[in-house]
Amino acid sequence: MKQKNKIIAMLQVLKKEAMTKEGEKKIIDQFNRKVESVGGIQALIHKLKVMYHYFRDPGVSMKKKGLVGAALLYFILPTDVIFDWLPMVGYIDDMAAVLFVWRFLSKELERFEQGKELN
């Protein structure tokens, strides 16, 4: 439970960063490189890609972009609750953060995915 609270607190901080030009630039510049470097569970990578396209869509509200952007920054940044450089374990908290945001916006993200025919 303690880790979950830390992840949620970090997402709240990153949401503010994601809503800035600097945060948006960091996501756009580093997302694809990070996805390529981790490989991993394809279902999670697919969700991340949907979230990335959702974040980039000009029709999405800033509030929702901030939330999705927070999850993307959490994934991109190596220093979060569990450092990404720890083999195998380093991405457990990243998955938790991404899935937390996905569940919160699941219906909208799924509609977005179907409407954009993202693969």
mmCIF file of C-alpha atoms in Angstrom:
data_model
loop_
_atom_site.group_PDB
_atom_site.id
_atom_site.type_symbol
_atom_site.label_atom_id
_atom_site.label_comp_id
_atom_site.label_asym_id
_atom_site.label_seq_id
_atom_site.Cartn_x
_atom_site.Cartn_y
_atom_site.Cartn_z
ATOM 1 C CA MET A 1 0.000 0.000 0.000
ATOM 2 C CA LYS A 2 2.902 2.314 0.756
ATOM 3 C CA GLN A 3 4.304 1.898 -2.784
ATOM 4 C CA LYS A 4 0.883 2.634 -4.294
ATOM 5 C CA ASN A 5 0.693 5.912 -2.373
ATOM 6 C CA LYS A 6 4.190 6.853 -3.557
ATOM 7 C CA ILE A 7 3.233 6.106 -7.171
ATOM 8 C CA ILE A 8 0.049 8.194 -6.909
ATOM 9 C CA ALA A 9 1.965 11.083 -5.319
ATOM 10 C CA MET A 10 4.558 10.961 -8.079
ATOM 11 C CA LEU A 11 1.837 10.887 -10.758
ATOM 12 C CA GLN A 12 0.348 14.054 -9.250
ATOM 13 C CA VAL A 13 3.701 15.836 -9.505
ATOM 14 C CA LEU A 14 4.320 14.554 -13.028
ATOM 15 C CA LYS A 15 0.840 15.644 -14.131
ATOM 16 C CA LYS A 16 1.867 19.261 -13.574
ATOM 17 C CA GLU A 17 5.095 18.705 -15.507
ATOM 18 C CA ALA A 18 3.276 16.978 -18.372
ATOM 19 C CA MET A 19 1.098 20.046 -18.840
ATOM 20 C CA THR A 20 4.133 22.276 -19.491
ATOM 21 C CA LYS A 21 5.885 22.743 -22.842
ATOM 22 C CA GLU A 22 9.039 21.215 -21.338
ATOM 23 C CA GLY A 23 7.163 18.145 -20.131
ATOM 24 C CA GLU A 24 5.418 17.716 -23.471
ATOM 25 C CA LYS A 25 8.762 18.013 -25.284
ATOM 26 C CA LYS A 26 10.334 15.420 -22.970
ATOM 27 C CA ILE A 27 7.528 12.959 -23.750
ATOM 28 C CA ILE A 28 7.687 13.555 -27.504
ATOM 29 C CA ASP A 29 11.496 13.393 -27.626
ATOM 30 C CA GLN A 30 12.013 10.358 -25.383
ATOM 31 C CA PHE A 31 8.949 8.106 -25.668
ATOM 32 C CA ASN A 32 9.884 6.039 -28.737
ATOM 33 C CA ARG A 33 13.471 5.536 -27.588
ATOM 34 C CA LYS A 34 12.290 4.325 -24.169
ATOM 35 C CA VAL A 35 9.757 1.885 -25.690
ATOM 36 C CA GLU A 36 12.464 0.444 -27.956
ATOM 37 C CA SER A 37 14.881 0.055 -25.059
ATOM 38 C CA VAL A 38 12.541 -1.905 -22.789
ATOM 39 C CA GLY A 39 10.799 -4.339 -25.111
ATOM 40 C CA GLY A 40 8.742 -6.335 -22.667
ATOM 41 C CA ILE A 41 5.088 -7.142 -22.380
ATOM 42 C CA GLN A 42 3.431 -6.307 -25.689
ATOM 43 C CA ALA A 43 0.015 -5.602 -24.157
ATOM 44 C CA LEU A 44 1.568 -2.953 -21.907
ATOM 45 C CA ILE A 45 3.631 -1.477 -24.755
ATOM 46 C CA HIS A 46 0.446 -1.291 -26.829
ATOM 47 C CA LYS A 47 -1.346 0.600 -24.035
ATOM 48 C CA LEU A 48 1.603 2.989 -23.780
ATOM 49 C CA LYS A 49 1.461 3.668 -27.523
ATOM 50 C CA VAL A 50 -2.282 4.349 -27.379
ATOM 51 C CA MET A 51 -1.684 6.711 -24.463
ATOM 52 C CA TYR A 52 1.102 8.460 -26.378
ATOM 53 C CA HIS A 53 -1.140 9.078 -29.415
ATOM 54 C CA TYR A 54 -3.937 10.215 -27.102
ATOM 55 C CA PHE A 55 -1.537 12.645 -25.419
ATOM 56 C CA ARG A 56 -0.523 14.069 -28.818
ATOM 57 C CA ASP A 57 -4.123 14.485 -30.041
ATOM 58 C CA PRO A 58 -5.110 18.188 -30.139
ATOM 59 C CA GLY A 59 -8.746 17.332 -29.350
ATOM 60 C CA VAL A 60 -7.966 15.934 -25.888
ATOM 61 C CA SER A 61 -8.542 18.219 -22.893
ATOM 62 C CA MET A 62 -5.516 19.525 -21.002
ATOM 63 C CA LYS A 63 -6.705 17.824 -17.808
ATOM 64 C CA LYS A 64 -6.779 14.392 -19.456
ATOM 65 C CA LYS A 65 -3.532 15.071 -21.327
ATOM 66 C CA GLY A 66 -1.947 15.913 -17.990
ATOM 67 C CA LEU A 67 -3.033 12.625 -16.455
ATOM 68 C CA VAL A 68 -1.901 10.526 -19.422
ATOM 69 C CA GLY A 69 1.271 12.596 -19.710
ATOM 70 C CA ALA A 70 2.047 11.867 -16.059
ATOM 71 C CA ALA A 71 1.936 8.117 -16.751
ATOM 72 C CA LEU A 72 4.119 8.563 -19.847
ATOM 73 C CA LEU A 73 6.673 10.620 -17.905
ATOM 74 C CA TYR A 74 6.629 8.038 -15.122
ATOM 75 C CA PHE A 75 7.493 5.411 -17.727
ATOM 76 C CA ILE A 76 10.164 7.572 -19.402
ATOM 77 C CA LEU A 77 12.004 8.781 -16.300
ATOM 78 C CA PRO A 78 14.488 6.261 -14.864
ATOM 79 C CA THR A 79 14.256 7.595 -11.304
ATOM 80 C CA ASP A 80 10.839 6.835 -9.904
ATOM 81 C CA VAL A 81 9.671 4.708 -6.976
ATOM 82 C CA ILE A 82 11.747 1.720 -8.189
ATOM 83 C CA PHE A 83 14.728 2.716 -10.345
ATOM 84 C CA ASP A 84 14.429 1.379 -13.903
ATOM 85 C CA TRP A 85 18.020 0.181 -14.010
ATOM 86 C CA LEU A 86 17.210 -2.626 -11.561
ATOM 87 C CA PRO A 87 16.878 -5.765 -13.706
ATOM 88 C CA MET A 88 13.339 -7.158 -14.006
ATOM 89 C CA VAL A 89 12.026 -5.250 -10.984
ATOM 90 C CA GLY A 90 12.628 -1.721 -12.230
ATOM 91 C CA TYR A 91 9.513 -1.556 -14.367
ATOM 92 C CA ILE A 92 6.978 -2.993 -11.925
ATOM 93 C CA ASP A 93 6.064 0.446 -10.604
ATOM 94 C CA ASP A 94 5.981 1.837 -14.162
ATOM 95 C CA MET A 95 3.428 -0.833 -15.083
ATOM 96 C CA ALA A 96 1.392 0.001 -11.989
ATOM 97 C CA ALA A 97 1.370 3.727 -12.853
ATOM 98 C CA VAL A 98 0.413 3.105 -16.492
ATOM 99 C CA LEU A 99 -2.344 0.647 -15.577
ATOM 100 C CA PHE A 100 -3.673 2.974 -12.860
ATOM 101 C CA VAL A 101 -4.150 5.781 -15.403
ATOM 102 C CA TRP A 102 -5.418 3.363 -18.070
ATOM 103 C CA ARG A 103 -8.131 2.061 -15.729
ATOM 104 C CA PHE A 104 -9.171 5.599 -14.852
ATOM 105 C CA LEU A 105 -9.617 6.558 -18.535
ATOM 106 C CA SER A 106 -10.176 3.075 -19.990
ATOM 107 C CA LYS A 107 -13.451 3.712 -21.814
ATOM 108 C CA GLU A 108 -12.173 6.907 -23.387
ATOM 109 C CA LEU A 109 -8.800 5.406 -24.314
ATOM 110 C CA GLU A 110 -10.474 2.351 -25.847
ATOM 111 C CA ARG A 111 -12.849 4.566 -27.885
ATOM 112 C CA PHE A 112 -9.883 6.664 -28.975
ATOM 113 C CA GLU A 113 -7.971 3.549 -30.001
ATOM 114 C CA GLN A 114 -10.907 2.227 -32.049
ATOM 115 C CA GLY A 115 -11.568 5.609 -33.660
ATOM 116 C CA LYS A 116 -7.939 6.030 -34.674
ATOM 117 C CA GLU A 117 -7.447 2.352 -35.581
ATOM 118 C CA LEU A 118 -4.155 2.247 -33.693
ATOM 119 C CA ASN A 119 -2.114 -0.932 -33.840
#
